[in-house]
Coordinates of C-alpha atoms in Angstrom, one line a residue:
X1 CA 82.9 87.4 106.2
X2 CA 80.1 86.0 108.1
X3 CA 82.3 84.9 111.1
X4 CA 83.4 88.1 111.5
X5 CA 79.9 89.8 111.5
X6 CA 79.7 87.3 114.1
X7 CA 82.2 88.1 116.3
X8 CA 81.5 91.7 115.6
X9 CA 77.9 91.5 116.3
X10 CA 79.1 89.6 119.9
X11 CA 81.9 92.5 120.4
X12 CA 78.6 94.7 120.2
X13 CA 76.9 93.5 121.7
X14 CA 78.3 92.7 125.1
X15 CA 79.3 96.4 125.0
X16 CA 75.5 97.1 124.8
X17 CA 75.1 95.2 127.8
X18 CA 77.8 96.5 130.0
X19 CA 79.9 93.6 131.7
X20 CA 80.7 89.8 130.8
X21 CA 77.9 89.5 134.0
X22 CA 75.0 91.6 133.4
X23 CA 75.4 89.8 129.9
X24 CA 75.6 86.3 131.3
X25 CA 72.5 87.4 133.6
X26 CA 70.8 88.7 130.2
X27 CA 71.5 85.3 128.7
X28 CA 70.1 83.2 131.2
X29 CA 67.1 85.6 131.7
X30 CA 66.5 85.3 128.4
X31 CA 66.5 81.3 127.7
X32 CA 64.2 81.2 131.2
X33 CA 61.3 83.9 130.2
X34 CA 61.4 81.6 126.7
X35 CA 61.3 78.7 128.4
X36 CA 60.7 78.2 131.8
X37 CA 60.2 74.8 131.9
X38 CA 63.6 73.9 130.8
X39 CA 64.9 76.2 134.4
X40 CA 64.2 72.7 136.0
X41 CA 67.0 71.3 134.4
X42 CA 70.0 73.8 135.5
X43 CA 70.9 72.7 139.6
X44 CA 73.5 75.6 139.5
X45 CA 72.6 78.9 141.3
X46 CA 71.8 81.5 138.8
X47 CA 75.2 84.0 139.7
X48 CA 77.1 80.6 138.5
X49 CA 75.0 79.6 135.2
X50 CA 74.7 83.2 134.0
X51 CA 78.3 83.0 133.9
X52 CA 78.6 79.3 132.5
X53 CA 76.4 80.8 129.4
X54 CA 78.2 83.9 128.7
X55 CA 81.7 82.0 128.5
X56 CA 80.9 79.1 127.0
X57 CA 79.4 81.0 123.9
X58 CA 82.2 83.8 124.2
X59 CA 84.4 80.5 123.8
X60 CA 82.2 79.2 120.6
X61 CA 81.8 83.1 119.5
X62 CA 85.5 83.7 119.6
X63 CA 86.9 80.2 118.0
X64 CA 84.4 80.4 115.0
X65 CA 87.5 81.6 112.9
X66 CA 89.2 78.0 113.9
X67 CA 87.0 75.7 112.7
X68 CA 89.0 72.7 114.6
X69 CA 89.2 74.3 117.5
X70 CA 85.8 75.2 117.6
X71 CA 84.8 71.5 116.8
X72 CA 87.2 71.2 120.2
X73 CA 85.8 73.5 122.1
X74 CA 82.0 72.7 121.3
X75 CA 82.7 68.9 121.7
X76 CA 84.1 69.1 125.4
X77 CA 81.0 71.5 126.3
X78 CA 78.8 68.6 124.7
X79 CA 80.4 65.6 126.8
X80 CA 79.4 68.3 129.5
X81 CA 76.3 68.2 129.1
X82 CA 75.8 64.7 128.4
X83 CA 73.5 65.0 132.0
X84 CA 71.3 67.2 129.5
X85 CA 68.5 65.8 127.2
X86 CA 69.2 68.6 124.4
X87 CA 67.0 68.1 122.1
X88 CA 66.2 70.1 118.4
X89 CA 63.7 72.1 120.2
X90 CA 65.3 72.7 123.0
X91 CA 68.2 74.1 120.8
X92 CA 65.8 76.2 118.6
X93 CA 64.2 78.1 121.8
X94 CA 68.1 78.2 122.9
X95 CA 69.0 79.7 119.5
X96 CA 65.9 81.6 119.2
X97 CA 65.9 83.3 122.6
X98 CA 69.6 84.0 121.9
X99 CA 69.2 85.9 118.6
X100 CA 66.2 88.0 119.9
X101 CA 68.1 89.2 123.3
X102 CA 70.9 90.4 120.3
X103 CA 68.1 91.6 118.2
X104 CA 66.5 93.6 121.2
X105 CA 69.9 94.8 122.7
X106 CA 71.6 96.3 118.9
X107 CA 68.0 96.9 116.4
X108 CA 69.5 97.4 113.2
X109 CA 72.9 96.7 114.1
X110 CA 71.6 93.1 113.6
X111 CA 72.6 92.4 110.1
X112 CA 71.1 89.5 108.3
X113 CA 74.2 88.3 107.5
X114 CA 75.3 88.5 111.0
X115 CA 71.7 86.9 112.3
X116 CA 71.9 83.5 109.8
X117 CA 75.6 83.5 111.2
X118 CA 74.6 83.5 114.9
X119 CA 71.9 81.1 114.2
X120 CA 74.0 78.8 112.1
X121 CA 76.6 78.7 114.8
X122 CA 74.0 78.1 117.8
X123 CA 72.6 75.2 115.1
X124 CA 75.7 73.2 114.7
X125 CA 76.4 73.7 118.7
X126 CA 73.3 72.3 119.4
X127 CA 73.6 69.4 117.0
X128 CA 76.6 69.1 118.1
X129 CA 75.4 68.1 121.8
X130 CA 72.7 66.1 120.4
X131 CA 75.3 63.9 118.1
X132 CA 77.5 63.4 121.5
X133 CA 75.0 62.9 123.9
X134 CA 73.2 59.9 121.2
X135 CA 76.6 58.6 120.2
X136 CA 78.4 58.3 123.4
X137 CA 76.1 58.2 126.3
X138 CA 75.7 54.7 125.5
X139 CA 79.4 53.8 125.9
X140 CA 79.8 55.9 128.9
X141 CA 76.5 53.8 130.3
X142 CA 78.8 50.9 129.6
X143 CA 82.0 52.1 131.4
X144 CA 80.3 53.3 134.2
X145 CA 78.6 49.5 134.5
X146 CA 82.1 47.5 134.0
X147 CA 83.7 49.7 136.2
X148 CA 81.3 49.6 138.9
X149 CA 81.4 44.9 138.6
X150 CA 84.8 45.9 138.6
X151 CA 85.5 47.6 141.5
X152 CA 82.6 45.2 143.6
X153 CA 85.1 42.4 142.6
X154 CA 87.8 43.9 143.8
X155 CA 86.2 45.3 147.1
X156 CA 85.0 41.5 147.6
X157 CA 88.2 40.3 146.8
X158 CA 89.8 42.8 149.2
X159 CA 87.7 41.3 152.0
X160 CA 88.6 38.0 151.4
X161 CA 92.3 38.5 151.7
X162 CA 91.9 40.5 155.1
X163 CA 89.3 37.5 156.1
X164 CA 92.1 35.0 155.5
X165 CA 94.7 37.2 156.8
X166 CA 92.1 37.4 160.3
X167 CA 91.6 33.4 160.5
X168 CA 95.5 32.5 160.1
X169 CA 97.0 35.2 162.5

């Protein structure tokens, strides 16, 4: 029942709002005017990002029925933001500024069931980036290292075969 308050409340309240854009551009004015310091940390021109919000939480709105596909859906936007120190209060003024653009937009459409919803979805999502970026970013640090001793050996390898080829021609 909650998930569908959820994705009702969503429904809602991008109908409030007009278009998929004017409600990315709500979104990311939004999480700014709560917290302009974290602005520092997108590179991507507003047009682009405002988008980038609205569908990736249309995606997690619209798969919370699924709950592996959600765990899917949330953990490839996670390894995307692995560039991203997410941290829990970072997700709270995320969640937070979130829940009171929904709360501005709808007033007592709002339900407390469908609030706790939205904030318990925009909880996991952001644990859920935390838990990648702590568990993997190490491993990925360790790739990127071997691959980069690997591909020097080969480039120097490369060289010495077209420095012998030179000498004996």
């Amino acid at each position: 029942e909650a998930v569908q308050e959820v994705q009702y409340l969503w429904g809602e309240f991008q109908k409030a709002i007009g278009s998929r854009e004017a409600t990315g551009e709500a979104i990311y004015s939004a999480l700014f005017d709560a917290a302009p310091s974290i602005q520092s940390l997108f590179k991507t021109p507003r047009a682009v990002m405002s988008m980038r919000f609205m569908n990736g939480i249309n995606q997690i709105i619209n798969a919370t029925h699924d709950p592996k596909g959600l765990k899917v859906i949330v953990e490839t936007l996670a390894f995307q933001h692995l560039d991203l120190e997410v941290t829990i209060p970072r997700t709270i003024i995320f969640r937070d500024a979130i829940v009171d653009l929904i709360g501005v937009e709808l007033g007592a459409r709002l339900t407390n069931m469908a609030k706790e919803g939205l904030e318990t979805v925009l909880n996991y999502v952001g644990g859920a980036y935390i838990f990648v970026r702590l568990k993997f970013s190490e491993r990925l640090r360790v790739l990127q290292t071997s691959w980069a001793s690997a591909s020097k050996r080969n480039a120097s390898l490369e060289d010495g075969e077209e420095e012998a080829g030179d000498g004996s021609e």
